[in-house]
PDB file of C-alpha atoms in Angstrom:
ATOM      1  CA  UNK A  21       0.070  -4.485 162.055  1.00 52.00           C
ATOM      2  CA  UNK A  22      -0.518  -6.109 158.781  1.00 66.00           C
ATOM      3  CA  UNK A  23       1.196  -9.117 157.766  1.00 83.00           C
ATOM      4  CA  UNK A  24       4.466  -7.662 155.500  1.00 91.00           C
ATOM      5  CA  UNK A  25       5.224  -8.998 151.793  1.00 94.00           C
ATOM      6  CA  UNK A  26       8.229  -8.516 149.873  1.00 96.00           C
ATOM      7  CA  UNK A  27       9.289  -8.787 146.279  1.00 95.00           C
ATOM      8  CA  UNK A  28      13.246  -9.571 145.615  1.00 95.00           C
ATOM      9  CA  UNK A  29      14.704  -8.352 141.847  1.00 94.00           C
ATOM     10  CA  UNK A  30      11.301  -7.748 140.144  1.00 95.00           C
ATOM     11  CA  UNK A  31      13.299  -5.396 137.801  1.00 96.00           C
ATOM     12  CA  UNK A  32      16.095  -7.643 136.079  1.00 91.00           C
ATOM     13  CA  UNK A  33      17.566  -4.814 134.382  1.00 93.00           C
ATOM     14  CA  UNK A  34      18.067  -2.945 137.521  1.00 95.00           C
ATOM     15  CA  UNK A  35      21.721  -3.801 139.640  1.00 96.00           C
ATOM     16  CA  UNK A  36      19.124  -4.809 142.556  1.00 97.00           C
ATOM     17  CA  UNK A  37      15.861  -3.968 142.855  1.00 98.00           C
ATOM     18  CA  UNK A  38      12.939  -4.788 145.770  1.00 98.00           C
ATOM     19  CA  UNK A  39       9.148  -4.084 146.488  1.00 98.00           C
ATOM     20  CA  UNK A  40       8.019  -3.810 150.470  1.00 97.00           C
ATOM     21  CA  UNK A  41       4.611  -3.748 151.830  1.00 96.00           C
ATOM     22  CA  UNK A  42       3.272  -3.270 155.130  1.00 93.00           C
ATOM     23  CA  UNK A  43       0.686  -1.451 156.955  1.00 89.00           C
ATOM     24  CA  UNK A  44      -0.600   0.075 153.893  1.00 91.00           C
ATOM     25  CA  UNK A  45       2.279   1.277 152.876  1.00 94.00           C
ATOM     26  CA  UNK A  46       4.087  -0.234 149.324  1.00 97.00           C
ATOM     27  CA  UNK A  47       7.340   0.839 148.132  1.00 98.00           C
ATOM     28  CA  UNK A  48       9.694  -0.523 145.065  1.00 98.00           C
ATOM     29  CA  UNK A  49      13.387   0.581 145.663  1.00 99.00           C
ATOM     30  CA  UNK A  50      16.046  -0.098 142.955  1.00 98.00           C
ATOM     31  CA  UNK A  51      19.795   0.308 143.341  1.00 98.00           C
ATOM     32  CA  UNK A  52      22.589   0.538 140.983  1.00 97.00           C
ATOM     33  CA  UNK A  53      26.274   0.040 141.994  1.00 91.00           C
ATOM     34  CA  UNK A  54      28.809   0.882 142.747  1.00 95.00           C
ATOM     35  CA  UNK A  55      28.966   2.733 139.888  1.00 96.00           C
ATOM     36  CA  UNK A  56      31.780   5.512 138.714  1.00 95.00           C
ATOM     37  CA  UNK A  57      31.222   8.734 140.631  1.00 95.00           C
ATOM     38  CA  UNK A  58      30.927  11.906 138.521  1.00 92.00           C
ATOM     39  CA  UNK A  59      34.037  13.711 138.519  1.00 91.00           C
ATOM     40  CA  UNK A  60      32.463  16.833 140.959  1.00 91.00           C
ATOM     41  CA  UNK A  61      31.133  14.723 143.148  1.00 90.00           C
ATOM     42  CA  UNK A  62      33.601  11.178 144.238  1.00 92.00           C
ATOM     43  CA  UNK A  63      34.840  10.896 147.249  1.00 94.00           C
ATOM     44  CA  UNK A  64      39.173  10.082 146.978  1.00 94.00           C
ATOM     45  CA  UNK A  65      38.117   7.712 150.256  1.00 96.00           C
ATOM     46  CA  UNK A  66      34.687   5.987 150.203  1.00 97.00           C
ATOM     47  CA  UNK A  67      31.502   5.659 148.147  1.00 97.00           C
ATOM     48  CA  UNK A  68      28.843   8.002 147.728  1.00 97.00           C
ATOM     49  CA  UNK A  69      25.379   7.040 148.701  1.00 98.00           C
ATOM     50  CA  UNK A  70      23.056   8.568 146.873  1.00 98.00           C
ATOM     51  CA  UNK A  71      18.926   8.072 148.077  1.00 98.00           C
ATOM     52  CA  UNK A  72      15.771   9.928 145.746  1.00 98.00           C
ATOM     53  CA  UNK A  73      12.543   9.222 147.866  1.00 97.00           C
ATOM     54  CA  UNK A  74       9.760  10.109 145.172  1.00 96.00           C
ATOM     55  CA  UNK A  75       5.844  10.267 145.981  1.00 93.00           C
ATOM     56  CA  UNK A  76       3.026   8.334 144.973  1.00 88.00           C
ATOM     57  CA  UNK A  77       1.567  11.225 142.974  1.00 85.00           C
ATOM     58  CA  UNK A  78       2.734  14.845 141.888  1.00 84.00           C
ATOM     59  CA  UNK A  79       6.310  16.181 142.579  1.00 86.00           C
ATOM     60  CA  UNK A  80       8.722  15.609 145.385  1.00 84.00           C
ATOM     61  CA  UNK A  81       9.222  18.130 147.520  1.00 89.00           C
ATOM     62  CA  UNK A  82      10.827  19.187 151.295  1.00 90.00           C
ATOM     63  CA  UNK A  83       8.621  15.984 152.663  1.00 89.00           C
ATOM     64  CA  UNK A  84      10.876  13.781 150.479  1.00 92.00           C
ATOM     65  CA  UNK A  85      13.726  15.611 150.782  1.00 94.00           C
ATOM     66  CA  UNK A  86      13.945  14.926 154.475  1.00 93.00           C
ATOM     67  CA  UNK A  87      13.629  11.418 154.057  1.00 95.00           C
ATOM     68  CA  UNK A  88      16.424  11.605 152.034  1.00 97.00           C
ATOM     69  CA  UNK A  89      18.401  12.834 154.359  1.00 96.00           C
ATOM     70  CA  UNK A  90      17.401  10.634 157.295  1.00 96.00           C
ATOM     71  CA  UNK A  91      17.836   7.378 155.160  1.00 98.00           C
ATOM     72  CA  UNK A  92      21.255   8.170 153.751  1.00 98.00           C
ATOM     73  CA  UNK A  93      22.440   9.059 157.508  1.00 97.00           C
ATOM     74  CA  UNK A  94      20.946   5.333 158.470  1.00 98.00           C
ATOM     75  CA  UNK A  95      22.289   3.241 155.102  1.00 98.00           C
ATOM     76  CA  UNK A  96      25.782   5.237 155.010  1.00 97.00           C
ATOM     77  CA  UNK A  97      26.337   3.329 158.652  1.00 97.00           C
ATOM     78  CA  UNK A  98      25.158   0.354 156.968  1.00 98.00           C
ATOM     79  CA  UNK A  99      27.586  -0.013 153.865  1.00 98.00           C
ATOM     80  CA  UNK A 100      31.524  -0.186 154.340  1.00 97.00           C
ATOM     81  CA  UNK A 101      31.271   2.989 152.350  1.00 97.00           C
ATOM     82  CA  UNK A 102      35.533   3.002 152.646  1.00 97.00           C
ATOM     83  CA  UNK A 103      35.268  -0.657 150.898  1.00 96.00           C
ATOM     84  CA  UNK A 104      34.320   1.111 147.176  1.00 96.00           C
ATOM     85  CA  UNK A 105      35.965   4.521 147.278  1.00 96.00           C
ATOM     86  CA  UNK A 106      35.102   7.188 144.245  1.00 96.00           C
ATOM     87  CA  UNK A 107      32.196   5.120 143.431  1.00 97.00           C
ATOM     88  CA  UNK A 108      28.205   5.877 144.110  1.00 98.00           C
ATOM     89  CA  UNK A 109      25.645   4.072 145.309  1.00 98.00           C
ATOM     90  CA  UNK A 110      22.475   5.500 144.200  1.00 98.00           C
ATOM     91  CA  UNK A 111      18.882   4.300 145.656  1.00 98.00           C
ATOM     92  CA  UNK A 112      15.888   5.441 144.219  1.00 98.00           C
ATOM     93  CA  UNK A 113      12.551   4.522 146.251  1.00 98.00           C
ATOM     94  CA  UNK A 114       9.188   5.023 144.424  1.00 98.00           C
ATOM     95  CA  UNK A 115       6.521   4.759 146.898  1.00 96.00           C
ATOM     96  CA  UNK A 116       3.458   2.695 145.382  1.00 96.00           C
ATOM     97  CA  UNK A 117       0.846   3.338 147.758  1.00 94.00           C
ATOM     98  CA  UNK A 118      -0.061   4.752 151.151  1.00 90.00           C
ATOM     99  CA  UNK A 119      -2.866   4.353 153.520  1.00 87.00           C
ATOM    100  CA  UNK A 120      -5.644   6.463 153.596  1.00 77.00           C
ATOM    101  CA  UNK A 121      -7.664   7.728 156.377  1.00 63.00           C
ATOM    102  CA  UNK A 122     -11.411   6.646 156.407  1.00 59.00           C
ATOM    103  CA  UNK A 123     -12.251  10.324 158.042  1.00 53.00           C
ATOM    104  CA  UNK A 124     -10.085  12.357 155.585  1.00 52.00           C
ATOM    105  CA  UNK A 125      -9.538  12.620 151.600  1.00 46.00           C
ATOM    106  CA  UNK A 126      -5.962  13.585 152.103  1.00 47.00           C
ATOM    107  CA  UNK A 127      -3.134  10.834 151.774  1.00 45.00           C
ATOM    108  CA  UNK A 128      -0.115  10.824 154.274  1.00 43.00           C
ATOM    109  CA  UNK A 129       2.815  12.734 152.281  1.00 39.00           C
ATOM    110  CA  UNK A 130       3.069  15.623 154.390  1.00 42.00           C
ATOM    111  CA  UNK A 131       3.819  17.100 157.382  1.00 56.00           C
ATOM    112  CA  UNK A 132       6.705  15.382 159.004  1.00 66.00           C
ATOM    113  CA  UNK A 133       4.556  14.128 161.653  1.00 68.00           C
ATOM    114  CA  UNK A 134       2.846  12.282 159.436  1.00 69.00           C
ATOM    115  CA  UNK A 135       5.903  11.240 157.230  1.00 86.00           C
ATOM    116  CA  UNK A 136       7.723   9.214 159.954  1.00 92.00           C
ATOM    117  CA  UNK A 137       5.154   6.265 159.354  1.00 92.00           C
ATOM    118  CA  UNK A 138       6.671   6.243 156.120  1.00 94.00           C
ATOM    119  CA  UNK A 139       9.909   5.207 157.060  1.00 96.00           C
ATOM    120  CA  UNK A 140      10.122   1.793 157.791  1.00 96.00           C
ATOM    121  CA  UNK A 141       8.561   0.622 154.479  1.00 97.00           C
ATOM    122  CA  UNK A 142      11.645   3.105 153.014  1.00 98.00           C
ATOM    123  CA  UNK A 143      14.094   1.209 154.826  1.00 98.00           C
ATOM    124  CA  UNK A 144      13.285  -2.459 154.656  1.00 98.00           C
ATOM    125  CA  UNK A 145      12.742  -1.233 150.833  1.00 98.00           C
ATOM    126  CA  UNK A 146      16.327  -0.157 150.538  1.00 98.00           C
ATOM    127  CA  UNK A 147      17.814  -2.900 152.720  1.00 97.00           C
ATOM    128  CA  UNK A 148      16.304  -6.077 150.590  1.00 97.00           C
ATOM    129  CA  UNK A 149      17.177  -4.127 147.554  1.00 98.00           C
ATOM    130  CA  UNK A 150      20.871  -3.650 148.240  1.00 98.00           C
ATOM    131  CA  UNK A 151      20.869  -7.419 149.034  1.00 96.00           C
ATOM    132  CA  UNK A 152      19.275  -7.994 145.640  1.00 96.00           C
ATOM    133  CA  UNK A 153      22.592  -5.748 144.318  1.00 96.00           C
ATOM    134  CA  UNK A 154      24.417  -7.702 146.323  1.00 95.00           C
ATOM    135  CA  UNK A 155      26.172  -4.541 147.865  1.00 97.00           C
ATOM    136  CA  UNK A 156      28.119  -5.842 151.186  1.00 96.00           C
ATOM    137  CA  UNK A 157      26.082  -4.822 154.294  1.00 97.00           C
ATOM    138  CA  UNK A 158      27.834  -4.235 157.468  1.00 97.00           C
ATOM    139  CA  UNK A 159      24.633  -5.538 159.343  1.00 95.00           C
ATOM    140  CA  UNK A 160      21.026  -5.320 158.215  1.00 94.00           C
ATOM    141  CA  UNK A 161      18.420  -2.847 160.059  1.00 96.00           C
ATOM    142  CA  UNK A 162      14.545  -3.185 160.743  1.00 96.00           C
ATOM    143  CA  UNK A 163      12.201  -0.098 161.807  1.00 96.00           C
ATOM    144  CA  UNK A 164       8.911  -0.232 163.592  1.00 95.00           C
ATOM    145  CA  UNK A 165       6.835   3.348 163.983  1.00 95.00           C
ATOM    146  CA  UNK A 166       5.353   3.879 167.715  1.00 95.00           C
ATOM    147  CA  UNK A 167       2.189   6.207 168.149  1.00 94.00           C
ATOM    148  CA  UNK A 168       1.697   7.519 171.993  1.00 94.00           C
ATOM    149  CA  UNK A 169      -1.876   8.456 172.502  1.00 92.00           C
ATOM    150  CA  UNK A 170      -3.265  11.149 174.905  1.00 89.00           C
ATOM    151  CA  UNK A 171      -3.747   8.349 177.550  1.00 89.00           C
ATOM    152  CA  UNK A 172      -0.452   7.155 177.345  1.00 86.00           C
ATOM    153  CA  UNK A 173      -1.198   3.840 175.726  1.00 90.00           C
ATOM    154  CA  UNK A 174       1.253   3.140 172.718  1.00 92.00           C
ATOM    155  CA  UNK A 175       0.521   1.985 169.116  1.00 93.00           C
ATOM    156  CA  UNK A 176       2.795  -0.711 166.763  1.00 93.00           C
ATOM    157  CA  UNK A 177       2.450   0.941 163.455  1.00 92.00           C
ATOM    158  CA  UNK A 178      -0.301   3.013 163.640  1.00 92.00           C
ATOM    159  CA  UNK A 179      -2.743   4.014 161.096  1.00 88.00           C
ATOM    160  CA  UNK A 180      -3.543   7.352 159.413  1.00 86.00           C
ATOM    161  CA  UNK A 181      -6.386   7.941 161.955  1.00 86.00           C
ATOM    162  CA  UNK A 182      -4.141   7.029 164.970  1.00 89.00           C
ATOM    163  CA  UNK A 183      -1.614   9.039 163.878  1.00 89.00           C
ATOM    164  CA  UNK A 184      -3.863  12.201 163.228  1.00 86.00           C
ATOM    165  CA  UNK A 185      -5.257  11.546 167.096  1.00 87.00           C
ATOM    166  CA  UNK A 186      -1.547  10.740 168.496  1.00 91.00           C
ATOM    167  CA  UNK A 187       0.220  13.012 170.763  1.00 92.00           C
ATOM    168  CA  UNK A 188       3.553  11.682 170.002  1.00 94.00           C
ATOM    169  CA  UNK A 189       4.753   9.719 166.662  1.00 95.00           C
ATOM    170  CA  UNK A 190       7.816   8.018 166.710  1.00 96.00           C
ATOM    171  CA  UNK A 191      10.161   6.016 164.057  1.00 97.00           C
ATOM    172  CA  UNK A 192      13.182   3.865 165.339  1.00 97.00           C
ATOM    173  CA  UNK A 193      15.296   1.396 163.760  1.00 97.00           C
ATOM    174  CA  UNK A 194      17.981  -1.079 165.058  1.00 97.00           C
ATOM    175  CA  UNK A 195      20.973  -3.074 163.361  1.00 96.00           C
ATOM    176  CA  UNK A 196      21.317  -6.640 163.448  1.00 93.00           C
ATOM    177  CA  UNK A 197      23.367  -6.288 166.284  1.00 93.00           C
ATOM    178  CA  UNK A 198      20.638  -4.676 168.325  1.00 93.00           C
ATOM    179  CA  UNK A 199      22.154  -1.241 168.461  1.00 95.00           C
ATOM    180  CA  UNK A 200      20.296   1.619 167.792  1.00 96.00           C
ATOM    181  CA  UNK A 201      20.757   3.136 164.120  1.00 97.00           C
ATOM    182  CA  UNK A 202      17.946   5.550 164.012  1.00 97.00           C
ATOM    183  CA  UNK A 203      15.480   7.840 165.934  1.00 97.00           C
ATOM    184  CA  UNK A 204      12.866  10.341 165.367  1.00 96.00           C
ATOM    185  CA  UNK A 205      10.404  12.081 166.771  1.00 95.00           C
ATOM    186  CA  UNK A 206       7.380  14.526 166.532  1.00 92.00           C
ATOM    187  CA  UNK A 207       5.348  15.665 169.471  1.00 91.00           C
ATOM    188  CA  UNK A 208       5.755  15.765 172.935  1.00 93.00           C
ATOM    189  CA  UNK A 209       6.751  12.907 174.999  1.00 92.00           C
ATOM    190  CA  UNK A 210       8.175  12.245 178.734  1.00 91.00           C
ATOM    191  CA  UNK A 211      11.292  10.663 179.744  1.00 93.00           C
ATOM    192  CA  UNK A 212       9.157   7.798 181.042  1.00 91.00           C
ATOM    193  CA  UNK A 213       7.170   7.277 177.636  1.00 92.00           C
ATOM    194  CA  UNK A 214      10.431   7.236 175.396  1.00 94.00           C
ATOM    195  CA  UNK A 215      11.873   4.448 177.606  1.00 94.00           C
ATOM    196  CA  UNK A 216       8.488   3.039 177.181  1.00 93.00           C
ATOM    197  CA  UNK A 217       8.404   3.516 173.210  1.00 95.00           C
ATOM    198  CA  UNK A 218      12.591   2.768 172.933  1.00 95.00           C
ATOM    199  CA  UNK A 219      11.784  -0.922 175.009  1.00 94.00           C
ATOM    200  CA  UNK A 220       8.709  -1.643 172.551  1.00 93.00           C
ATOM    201  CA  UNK A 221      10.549  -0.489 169.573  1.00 94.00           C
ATOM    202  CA  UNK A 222      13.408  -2.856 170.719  1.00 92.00           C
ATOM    203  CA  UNK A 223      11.313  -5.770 171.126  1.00 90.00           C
ATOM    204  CA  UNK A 224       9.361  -5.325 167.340  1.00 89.00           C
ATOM    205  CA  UNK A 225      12.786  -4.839 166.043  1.00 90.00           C
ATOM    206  CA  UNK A 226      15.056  -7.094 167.769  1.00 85.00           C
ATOM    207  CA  UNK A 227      12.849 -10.002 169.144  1.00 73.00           C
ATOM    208  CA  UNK A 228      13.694 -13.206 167.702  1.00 69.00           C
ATOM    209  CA  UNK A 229      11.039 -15.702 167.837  1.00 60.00           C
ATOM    210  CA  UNK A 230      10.666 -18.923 169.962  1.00 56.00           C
ATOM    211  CA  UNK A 231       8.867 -21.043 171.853  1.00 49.00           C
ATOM    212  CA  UNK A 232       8.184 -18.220 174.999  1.00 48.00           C
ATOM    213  CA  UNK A 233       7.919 -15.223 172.397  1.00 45.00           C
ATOM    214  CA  UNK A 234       4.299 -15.571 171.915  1.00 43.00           C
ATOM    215  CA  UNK A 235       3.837 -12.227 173.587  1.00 42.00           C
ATOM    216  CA  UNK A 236       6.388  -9.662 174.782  1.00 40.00           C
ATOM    217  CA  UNK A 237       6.495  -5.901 176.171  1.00 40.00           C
ATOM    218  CA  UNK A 238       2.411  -6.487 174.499  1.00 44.00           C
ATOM    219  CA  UNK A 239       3.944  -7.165 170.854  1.00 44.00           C
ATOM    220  CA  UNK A 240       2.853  -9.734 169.180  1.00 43.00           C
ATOM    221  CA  UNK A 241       5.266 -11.724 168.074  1.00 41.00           C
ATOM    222  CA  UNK A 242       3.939 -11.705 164.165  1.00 41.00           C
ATOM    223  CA  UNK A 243       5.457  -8.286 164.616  1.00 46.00           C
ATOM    224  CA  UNK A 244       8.913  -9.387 164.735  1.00 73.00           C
ATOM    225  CA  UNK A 245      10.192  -7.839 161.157  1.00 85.00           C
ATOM    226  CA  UNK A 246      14.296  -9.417 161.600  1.00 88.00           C
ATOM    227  CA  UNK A 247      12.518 -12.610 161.109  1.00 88.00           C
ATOM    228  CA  UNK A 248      10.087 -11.648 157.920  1.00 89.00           C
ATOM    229  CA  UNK A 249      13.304  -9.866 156.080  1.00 91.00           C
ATOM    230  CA  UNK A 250      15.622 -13.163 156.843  1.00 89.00           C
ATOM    231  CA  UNK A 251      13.188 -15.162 155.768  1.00 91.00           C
ATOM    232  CA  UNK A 252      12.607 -13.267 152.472  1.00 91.00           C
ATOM    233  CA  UNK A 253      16.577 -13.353 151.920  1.00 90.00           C
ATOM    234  CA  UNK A 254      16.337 -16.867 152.539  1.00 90.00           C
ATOM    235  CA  UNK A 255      14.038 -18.132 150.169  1.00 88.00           C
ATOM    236  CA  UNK A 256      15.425 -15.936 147.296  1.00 83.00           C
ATOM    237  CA  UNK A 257      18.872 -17.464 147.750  1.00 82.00           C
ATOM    238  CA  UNK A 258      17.161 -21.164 147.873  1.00 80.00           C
ATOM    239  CA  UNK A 259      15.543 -19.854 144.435  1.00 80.00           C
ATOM    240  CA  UNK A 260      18.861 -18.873 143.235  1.00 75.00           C
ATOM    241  CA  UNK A 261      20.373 -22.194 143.973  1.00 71.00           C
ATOM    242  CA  UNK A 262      17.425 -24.526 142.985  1.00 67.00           C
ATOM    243  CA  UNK A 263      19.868 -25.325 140.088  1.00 65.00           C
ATOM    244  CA  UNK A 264      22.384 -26.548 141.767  1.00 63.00           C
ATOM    245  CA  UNK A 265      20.180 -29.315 143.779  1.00 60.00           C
TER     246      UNK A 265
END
């Protein structure tokens, strides 16, 4: 895995905005609200949230649209949706750039196999961006993407190449809390590999680092993404206050 960077409010005339980078993958996400629901669409009870996923080149299409639909499931659990009722919460994530196999001139955008490894740069994306709109988060989520290979050996966000070879490609994320917020899957696996991919997935997301963490479940502990986000939030908020030191 390559070492993440993060961007916080590089847009100041967006309500929050935030650019994520990892594993050749760059995204920008900006979010506005809560903001007054159209008429046909509030909600009498709780907010609206509203996610547009669009490509690096040409026009979105059912790729996109079913990240869509996976991210709102994961940030709807996220945001005390009841807390800001007929409002909307719309987050629009423009991905930069994506990795590119060294075998193939074709970019990862489609099929959904492919479009899993996608999803963690979507989500830490939208998560550091509704902190930049300071919209109240229930807990904050990380995602790692797991490739299983023929042999049964399992990769920590695998490449273009590794994905193409994979048997299995998987995408989970966890809250704050350490409970499980998201899962997918494409390819066949065994009851014994998704324990397997669940534990390592649980120990990228999850793992906080110390003085014994140096290596756990065979993740190193670079991976650990809680700590990278935290620490981004962190030394925003420090810029923020400079002033008042």
């Amino acid at each position: 895995m390559n070492h993440p960077s993060a961007l916080l409010s590089p847009l100041p005339r967006a309500d929050g905005s935030s650019t994520f980078s990892a594993s050749g993958f760059s995204v920008m996400a900006v979010v506005n609200g809560p903001v007054e629901a159209p008429r046909r669409d509030e909600n009498a009870f709780e907010a609206i949230v509203e996610v547009m996923v669009r490509p690096a080149a040409g026009p979105g299409g059912t790729a996109e649209r079913l990240l869509e639909t996976m991210l709102q499931s994961a940030l709807r659990q996220l945001i005390p949706v009841r807390t800001f009722p007929r409002t909307m919460i719309q987050i629009t994530l423009q991905i930069l750039e994506v990795p590119q196999s060294p075998y193939k001139n074709t970019r990862i955008l489609h099929p959904r196999v492919k479009n899993l490894a996608l999803v963690p740069a979507l989500l830490h994306a939208s998560i550091l961006g509704l902190i930049s709109a300071a919209v109240p988060l229930k807990a904050i989520a990380t995602a790692v993407s797991l490739a299983v290979r023929a042999n049964g050996d399992t990769l920590v966000d695998p490449g273009p190449d590794d994905i193409d070879k994979a048997s299995s490609v998987h995408v989970l994320a966890f809250t704050s809390d350490d409970e499980l917020l998201l899962a997918e899957s494409a390819g066949p696996f065994s009851v014994d590999e998704w324990h397997a991919i669940l534990e390592m997935g649980q120990s990228v997301c999850c793992r906080e680092p110390g003085p014994d963490a140096a290596m756990s479940a065979g993740v190193p502990e670079s991976q650990g993404i809680r700590t990278f986000i935290r620490s981004v939030t962190e030394a925003r908020s420090d810029e923020d206050l400079h002033w008042k030191k």
